[in-house]
Amino acid sequence: MSRRIALLVVTLALGSATAAGAQGKTATVHLTTVDDRKAVIATVEPVHQLLARSRIAGTISAVNVKEGDKVKAGDKIAIVGDEKLMLQMRATQSRIEAQQAERAQAKIDFDRASTLRRTGAGSQAKLDEARTRLQIAERNLQALQSDRQVIEQQSIEGAVLAPGAGRILTVPVAEGSVVMGGDTVATMATDDYILRLELPERHARFLKTGDEILVGARGMGEAESSAIRPGKVVLVYPHIDQGRVVADVAVDGLGDYFVGERTRVFIATGKREALVLPEDFIYRRFGVSYAKLESGVEVVVQVGQPVTGGIEILSGLRDGDVVVMP
């Protein structure tokens, strides 16, 4: 028992020393140059949007996916059937069987002409004629077999395959729909998503590839500073459309977003001076933000956006104030 009490006393002493050490830390509020960030709206878009198209004309006999399903490259999305292909297959098969009989008869005639020629009872002209008929019969049979392979390939192409891995966005057809070759059967988005910005033209000169963008929490509401995460501009389109410049931003963790979902982001549109304090020195009580001066006085502060080195102080502190860790 005495040993447990001793351990508890040591633990409490260490905790008190740690808390005292943390509370003893100080920071000086300083005026520094920061990025002047503006809140804008970005839209979640796939890096690539793929179209699963029908390769033949026919009627949709089966649809194997629905909106929201995830598919892999080569998965069978739908099946397009064409009854004419079956009729063509039967007709071609009948011609093949007839040609096979004709080839068999030509082979018999050729063998008979060869025997007669060896015995001297037949002429060379008859043998040549029989050989020619056999060759023609064989070539015709090969041509019909090639026609059958074409029809079989067309039947195989009735399967509409996913052109890549991703998520199904729309399926504009249903079973029984008539489609032509090249018609869209499903629209899908790849697994990679980006945020697409559309900014006023006046911001174009401040935006460049590699710039850091701050992304708020999911949704359109005001985000807590802890929910803000960084992103990076990966592409600025060199074309201004209707007075707006378009840019793509890469951000981790967009895989569970809806395509077309909007969220708030903060972009740098210049430089300005601001009071900056490390965020750990700000504490909240009853919904109000406070900072504790070195003299022990608590002051109410109004905080702004997160910036490099901490968080912006809009009011409540002055340049040079020393605050302590709460």
CSV table of C-alpha atoms in Angstrom, one decimal:
chain,number,residue,atom,x,y,z
A,1,MET,CA,0.0,0.0,0.0
A,2,SER,CA,2.8,2.4,0.9
A,3,ARG,CA,4.5,1.7,-2.4
A,4,ARG,CA,1.3,2.5,-4.3
A,5,ILE,CA,1.0,5.8,-2.4
A,6,ALA,CA,4.6,6.7,-3.2
A,7,LEU,CA,4.0,6.0,-6.9
A,8,LEU,CA,0.8,8.1,-6.9
A,9,VAL,CA,2.7,11.0,-5.2
A,10,VAL,CA,5.5,10.8,-7.8
A,11,THR,CA,3.0,10.7,-10.7
A,12,LEU,CA,1.2,13.8,-9.3
A,13,ALA,CA,4.5,15.6,-8.9
A,14,LEU,CA,5.5,14.8,-12.4
A,15,GLY,CA,2.1,16.0,-13.8
A,16,SER,CA,2.3,19.2,-11.8
A,17,ALA,CA,5.8,19.8,-13.0
A,18,THR,CA,4.7,19.2,-16.6
A,19,ALA,CA,1.7,21.6,-16.3
A,20,ALA,CA,3.9,24.2,-14.6
A,21,GLY,CA,6.4,23.9,-17.4
A,22,ALA,CA,3.7,24.3,-20.0
A,23,GLN,CA,2.2,27.3,-18.2
A,24,GLY,CA,5.6,28.9,-17.9
A,25,LYS,CA,5.9,29.2,-21.7
A,26,THR,CA,5.6,32.7,-23.1
A,27,ALA,CA,5.1,34.1,-26.6
A,28,THR,CA,5.3,37.6,-28.0
A,29,VAL,CA,2.6,39.0,-30.2
A,30,HIS,CA,4.3,40.4,-33.3
A,31,LEU,CA,3.3,42.2,-36.4
A,32,THR,CA,4.3,40.2,-39.5
A,33,THR,CA,3.6,40.0,-43.2
A,34,VAL,CA,1.2,37.2,-44.1
A,35,ASP,CA,-0.8,36.1,-47.1
A,36,ASP,CA,-4.0,38.0,-47.6
A,37,ARG,CA,-6.4,35.0,-47.9
A,38,LYS,CA,-9.9,35.3,-49.3
A,39,ALA,CA,-12.6,32.7,-48.8
A,40,VAL,CA,-13.9,31.3,-52.1
A,41,ILE,CA,-16.0,28.2,-53.1
A,42,ALA,CA,-14.4,25.2,-54.8
A,43,THR,CA,-16.2,22.2,-56.4
A,44,VAL,CA,-15.2,18.6,-56.1
A,45,GLU,CA,-14.5,17.2,-59.6
A,46,PRO,CA,-12.9,14.0,-60.9
A,47,VAL,CA,-9.5,14.2,-62.5
A,48,HIS,CA,-11.0,12.3,-65.4
A,49,GLN,CA,-14.6,11.6,-66.4
A,50,LEU,CA,-15.0,8.5,-68.4
A,51,LEU,CA,-17.8,7.4,-70.7
A,52,ALA,CA,-18.8,3.7,-71.2
A,53,ARG,CA,-20.1,3.5,-74.7
A,54,SER,CA,-21.9,0.9,-76.7
A,55,ARG,CA,-19.8,-0.6,-79.5
A,56,ILE,CA,-22.7,-2.0,-81.5
A,57,ALA,CA,-26.2,-1.0,-82.2
A,58,GLY,CA,-29.0,-3.0,-80.5
A,59,THR,CA,-31.2,-3.3,-77.5
A,60,ILE,CA,-30.0,-3.2,-73.9
A,61,SER,CA,-30.7,-6.6,-72.5
A,62,ALA,CA,-29.1,-6.2,-69.1
A,63,VAL,CA,-27.7,-3.3,-66.9
A,64,ASN,CA,-25.3,-4.5,-64.2
A,65,VAL,CA,-24.6,-1.3,-62.4
A,66,LYS,CA,-26.4,1.6,-60.7
A,67,GLU,CA,-25.4,5.1,-59.7
A,68,GLY,CA,-22.8,5.1,-57.0
A,69,ASP,CA,-21.3,1.7,-57.7
A,70,LYS,CA,-17.6,1.3,-57.8
A,71,VAL,CA,-16.2,-0.7,-60.8
A,72,LYS,CA,-12.8,-1.9,-62.0
A,73,ALA,CA,-11.4,-1.5,-65.5
A,74,GLY,CA,-13.0,-4.2,-67.8
A,75,ASP,CA,-16.1,-4.8,-65.6
A,76,LYS,CA,-19.2,-5.6,-67.6
A,77,ILE,CA,-21.5,-2.6,-67.2
A,78,ALA,CA,-24.3,-3.6,-69.6
A,79,ILE,CA,-25.1,-6.0,-72.4
A,80,VAL,CA,-26.3,-4.9,-75.8
A,81,GLY,CA,-28.1,-7.6,-77.8
A,82,ASP,CA,-28.9,-7.6,-81.5
A,83,GLU,CA,-31.2,-10.3,-82.8
A,84,LYS,CA,-29.9,-9.8,-86.4
A,85,LEU,CA,-26.6,-11.1,-85.3
A,86,MET,CA,-28.1,-14.4,-84.3
A,87,LEU,CA,-29.9,-14.6,-87.7
A,88,GLN,CA,-26.7,-13.8,-89.5
A,89,MET,CA,-24.8,-16.4,-87.5
A,90,ARG,CA,-27.4,-19.1,-88.5
A,91,ALA,CA,-27.2,-18.1,-92.1
A,92,THR,CA,-23.4,-18.1,-92.1
A,93,GLN,CA,-23.3,-21.4,-90.4
A,94,SER,CA,-25.6,-22.9,-93.1
A,95,ARG,CA,-23.4,-21.6,-95.8
A,96,ILE,CA,-20.3,-23.0,-94.1
A,97,GLU,CA,-21.9,-26.4,-93.9
A,98,ALA,CA,-22.8,-26.3,-97.6
A,99,GLN,CA,-19.3,-25.1,-98.5
A,100,GLN,CA,-17.8,-28.0,-96.4
A,101,ALA,CA,-19.9,-30.4,-98.5
A,102,GLU,CA,-18.7,-28.8,-101.7
A,103,ARG,CA,-15.1,-28.9,-100.5
A,104,ALA,CA,-15.5,-32.6,-99.7
A,105,GLN,CA,-16.9,-33.3,-103.2
A,106,ALA,CA,-14.0,-31.3,-104.7
A,107,LYS,CA,-11.5,-33.4,-102.7
A,108,ILE,CA,-13.1,-36.6,-103.9
A,109,ASP,CA,-13.0,-35.4,-107.6
A,110,PHE,CA,-9.3,-34.4,-107.1
A,111,ASP,CA,-8.4,-37.7,-105.6
A,112,ARG,CA,-10.1,-39.6,-108.5
A,113,ALA,CA,-8.4,-37.4,-111.1
A,114,SER,CA,-5.1,-38.0,-109.5
A,115,THR,CA,-5.6,-41.8,-109.5
A,116,LEU,CA,-6.7,-41.7,-113.2
A,117,ARG,CA,-3.7,-39.6,-114.1
A,118,ARG,CA,-1.3,-42.0,-112.4
A,119,THR,CA,-2.8,-45.0,-114.3
A,120,GLY,CA,-2.8,-43.0,-117.6
A,121,ALA,CA,-6.6,-43.2,-117.9
A,122,GLY,CA,-7.0,-39.4,-117.3
A,123,SER,CA,-5.6,-36.3,-118.8
A,124,GLN,CA,-3.5,-33.6,-117.1
A,125,ALA,CA,-6.2,-31.0,-117.9
A,126,LYS,CA,-8.8,-32.9,-115.9
A,127,LEU,CA,-6.4,-33.1,-112.9
A,128,ASP,CA,-5.6,-29.4,-113.1
A,129,GLU,CA,-9.3,-28.6,-113.3
A,130,ALA,CA,-10.0,-30.8,-110.2
A,131,ARG,CA,-7.2,-29.2,-108.3
A,132,THR,CA,-8.5,-25.7,-109.1
A,133,ARG,CA,-12.0,-26.5,-107.9
A,134,LEU,CA,-10.6,-27.9,-104.7
A,135,GLN,CA,-8.6,-24.8,-104.0
A,136,ILE,CA,-11.6,-22.5,-104.8
A,137,ALA,CA,-13.7,-24.6,-102.4
A,138,GLU,CA,-11.1,-24.3,-99.6
A,139,ARG,CA,-10.7,-20.5,-100.1
A,140,ASN,CA,-14.5,-20.0,-100.0
A,141,LEU,CA,-14.7,-22.1,-96.8
A,142,GLN,CA,-12.0,-19.9,-95.2
A,143,ALA,CA,-13.9,-16.8,-96.2
A,144,LEU,CA,-17.1,-18.0,-94.7
A,145,GLN,CA,-15.3,-19.0,-91.5
A,146,SER,CA,-13.9,-15.5,-91.3
A,147,ASP,CA,-17.4,-14.0,-91.7
A,148,ARG,CA,-18.5,-16.2,-88.8
A,149,GLN,CA,-15.6,-14.9,-86.6
A,150,VAL,CA,-16.7,-11.3,-87.4
A,151,ILE,CA,-20.2,-12.0,-86.3
A,152,GLU,CA,-18.9,-13.7,-83.1
A,153,GLN,CA,-16.7,-10.7,-82.4
A,154,GLN,CA,-19.7,-8.4,-82.8
A,155,SER,CA,-21.6,-10.5,-80.4
A,156,ILE,CA,-18.8,-10.2,-77.9
A,157,GLU,CA,-18.7,-6.4,-78.4
A,158,GLY,CA,-22.2,-6.3,-77.2
A,159,ALA,CA,-20.8,-6.3,-73.7
A,160,VAL,CA,-20.3,-2.7,-72.5
A,161,LEU,CA,-17.1,-2.6,-70.5
A,162,ALA,CA,-15.8,-0.1,-67.9
A,163,PRO,CA,-13.0,1.9,-69.5
A,164,GLY,CA,-11.3,2.3,-66.2
A,165,ALA,CA,-11.6,2.1,-62.4
A,166,GLY,CA,-13.9,4.5,-60.7
A,167,ARG,CA,-17.4,5.2,-59.5
A,168,ILE,CA,-20.6,5.3,-61.6
A,169,LEU,CA,-22.1,8.8,-61.8
A,170,THR,CA,-25.1,8.3,-64.2
A,171,VAL,CA,-26.7,5.5,-66.1
A,172,PRO,CA,-28.9,7.2,-68.7
A,173,VAL,CA,-30.3,3.9,-70.2
A,174,ALA,CA,-32.5,1.1,-68.9
A,175,GLU,CA,-33.2,-2.5,-70.0
A,176,GLY,CA,-35.0,-2.4,-73.3
A,177,SER,CA,-33.5,0.9,-74.5
A,178,VAL,CA,-32.4,1.0,-78.1
A,179,VAL,CA,-28.8,2.3,-78.6
A,180,MET,CA,-26.6,2.9,-81.5
A,181,GLY,CA,-22.9,2.3,-81.8
A,182,GLY,CA,-21.1,5.0,-79.8
A,183,ASP,CA,-24.0,5.9,-77.5
A,184,THR,CA,-23.2,6.5,-73.8
A,185,VAL,CA,-24.4,3.8,-71.5
A,186,ALA,CA,-22.8,5.0,-68.3
A,187,THR,CA,-20.8,8.0,-67.1
A,188,MET,CA,-18.2,7.3,-64.5
A,189,ALA,CA,-15.6,9.3,-62.5
A,190,THR,CA,-12.1,8.0,-61.8
A,191,ASP,CA,-11.0,7.4,-58.2
A,192,ASP,CA,-8.9,10.6,-58.2
A,193,TYR,CA,-10.6,13.8,-57.2
A,194,ILE,CA,-9.5,17.4,-57.2
A,195,LEU,CA,-11.0,20.8,-56.1
A,196,ARG,CA,-11.8,23.1,-59.0
A,197,LEU,CA,-11.7,26.8,-58.4
A,198,GLU,CA,-13.2,29.5,-60.5
A,199,LEU,CA,-11.8,32.9,-59.4
A,200,PRO,CA,-12.4,36.5,-60.6
A,201,GLU,CA,-10.0,37.6,-63.3
A,202,ARG,CA,-8.4,40.1,-60.9
A,203,HIS,CA,-6.9,37.2,-58.9
A,204,ALA,CA,-5.3,35.5,-61.9
A,205,ARG,CA,-2.0,37.3,-61.4
A,206,PHE,CA,-1.7,36.0,-57.8
A,207,LEU,CA,-2.4,32.4,-58.6
A,208,LYS,CA,0.3,30.0,-59.8
A,209,THR,CA,1.1,26.3,-59.8
A,210,GLY,CA,2.5,25.1,-56.5
A,211,ASP,CA,0.7,27.7,-54.3
A,212,GLU,CA,-0.6,26.4,-51.0
A,213,ILE,CA,-4.4,26.6,-50.5
A,214,LEU,CA,-6.2,26.2,-47.2
A,215,VAL,CA,-9.3,23.9,-47.4
A,216,GLY,CA,-12.0,24.2,-44.8
A,217,ALA,CA,-14.1,21.4,-43.3
A,218,ARG,CA,-16.5,19.6,-45.4
A,219,GLY,CA,-19.6,21.7,-46.2
A,220,MET,CA,-20.3,25.3,-46.6
A,221,GLY,CA,-20.2,26.4,-42.9
A,222,GLU,CA,-17.5,28.3,-41.1
A,223,ALA,CA,-14.7,25.9,-40.3
A,224,GLU,CA,-12.7,25.6,-37.0
A,225,SER,CA,-9.0,26.2,-37.5
A,226,SER,CA,-8.3,22.6,-36.4
A,227,ALA,CA,-10.4,21.4,-39.3
A,228,ILE,CA,-8.5,23.4,-42.0
A,229,ARG,CA,-6.0,21.4,-44.1
A,230,PRO,CA,-3.6,22.3,-46.8
A,231,GLY,CA,-3.9,21.7,-50.5
A,232,LYS,CA,-1.7,22.6,-53.5
A,233,VAL,CA,-2.5,24.2,-56.8
A,234,VAL,CA,-1.5,21.6,-59.5
A,235,LEU,CA,-2.9,23.4,-62.6
A,236,VAL,CA,-3.9,26.9,-63.6
A,237,TYR,CA,-5.8,26.8,-66.9
A,238,PRO,CA,-4.3,29.4,-69.3
A,239,HIS,CA,-7.7,30.5,-70.5
A,240,ILE,CA,-10.0,33.0,-68.8
A,241,ASP,CA,-13.7,32.1,-69.4
A,242,GLN,CA,-16.3,34.9,-68.9
A,243,GLY,CA,-13.9,36.8,-66.6
A,244,ARG,CA,-13.0,33.9,-64.4
A,245,VAL,CA,-9.7,31.9,-64.1
A,246,VAL,CA,-10.0,28.2,-63.4
A,247,ALA,CA,-7.5,26.2,-61.3
A,248,ASP,CA,-7.3,22.6,-59.9
A,249,VAL,CA,-6.2,22.0,-56.3
A,250,ALA,CA,-4.9,18.6,-55.1
A,251,VAL,CA,-6.1,17.7,-51.6
A,252,ASP,CA,-5.9,14.4,-49.7
A,253,GLY,CA,-9.0,12.7,-48.5
A,254,LEU,CA,-11.6,13.7,-51.2
A,255,GLY,CA,-12.5,10.1,-52.0
A,256,ASP,CA,-15.7,10.1,-49.9
A,257,TYR,CA,-17.0,13.5,-51.3
A,258,PHE,CA,-19.8,13.7,-53.8
A,259,VAL,CA,-18.9,14.8,-57.3
A,260,GLY,CA,-20.1,18.4,-57.6
A,261,GLU,CA,-20.0,19.0,-53.8
A,262,ARG,CA,-18.9,22.5,-52.8
A,263,THR,CA,-16.6,23.4,-50.0
A,264,ARG,CA,-14.9,26.6,-48.7
A,265,VAL,CA,-11.2,27.3,-49.4
A,266,PHE,CA,-8.9,30.1,-48.7
A,267,ILE,CA,-6.6,31.5,-51.3
A,268,ALA,CA,-3.8,34.0,-51.2
A,269,THR,CA,-4.6,37.2,-53.1
A,270,GLY,CA,-1.7,39.3,-51.9
A,271,LYS,CA,0.3,40.3,-48.8
A,272,ARG,CA,-0.7,42.3,-45.7
A,273,GLU,CA,0.5,42.8,-42.1
A,274,ALA,CA,-1.2,41.1,-39.2
A,275,LEU,CA,-0.7,40.3,-35.5
A,276,VAL,CA,0.2,36.6,-35.2
A,277,LEU,CA,0.2,34.4,-32.1
A,278,PRO,CA,0.7,30.7,-31.8
A,279,GLU,CA,-2.7,29.0,-31.5
A,280,ASP,CA,-1.8,27.1,-28.3
A,281,PHE,CA,-1.8,30.4,-26.4
A,282,ILE,CA,-5.5,31.0,-27.2
A,283,TYR,CA,-8.1,29.3,-25.0
A,284,ARG,CA,-11.9,29.4,-25.1
A,285,ARG,CA,-14.4,29.7,-22.3
A,286,PHE,CA,-18.2,29.9,-22.8
A,287,GLY,CA,-17.7,30.5,-26.5
A,288,VAL,CA,-15.3,33.4,-26.0
A,289,SER,CA,-11.6,33.4,-26.9
A,290,TYR,CA,-9.1,34.5,-24.3
A,291,ALA,CA,-5.3,35.2,-24.0
A,292,LYS,CA,-3.4,35.6,-20.7
A,293,LEU,CA,-0.9,38.3,-20.5
A,294,GLU,CA,2.4,37.9,-18.7
A,295,SER,CA,1.0,40.1,-15.9
A,296,GLY,CA,-1.7,37.5,-15.3
A,297,VAL,CA,-4.5,39.6,-16.8
A,298,GLU,CA,-6.9,37.8,-19.1
A,299,VAL,CA,-8.0,39.6,-22.2
A,300,VAL,CA,-10.7,38.8,-24.7
A,301,VAL,CA,-9.4,38.4,-28.2
A,302,GLN,CA,-10.9,38.1,-31.6
A,303,VAL,CA,-9.2,35.6,-33.8
A,304,GLY,CA,-9.0,35.5,-37.5
A,305,GLN,CA,-7.8,32.9,-40.0
A,306,PRO,CA,-4.9,30.5,-39.5
A,307,VAL,CA,-1.7,31.9,-40.9
A,308,THR,CA,1.9,30.8,-41.1
A,309,GLY,CA,3.3,30.7,-37.5
A,310,GLY,CA,-0.1,30.7,-35.7
A,311,ILE,CA,-3.4,32.4,-35.9
A,312,GLU,CA,-4.3,36.0,-36.7
A,313,ILE,CA,-5.3,38.3,-33.8
A,314,LEU,CA,-7.9,40.8,-35.0
A,315,SER,CA,-8.4,42.6,-31.7
A,316,GLY,CA,-7.6,42.4,-28.0
A,317,LEU,CA,-3.8,42.4,-28.2
A,318,ARG,CA,-1.1,44.8,-29.4
A,319,ASP,CA,2.2,44.4,-31.1
A,320,GLY,CA,4.8,43.4,-28.4
A,321,ASP,CA,2.4,42.0,-25.8
A,322,VAL,CA,3.8,39.0,-24.0
A,323,VAL,CA,1.3,36.2,-23.3
A,324,VAL,CA,1.7,33.0,-21.3
A,325,MET,CA,0.5,29.4,-22.0
A,326,PRO,CA,-2.9,28.9,-20.3
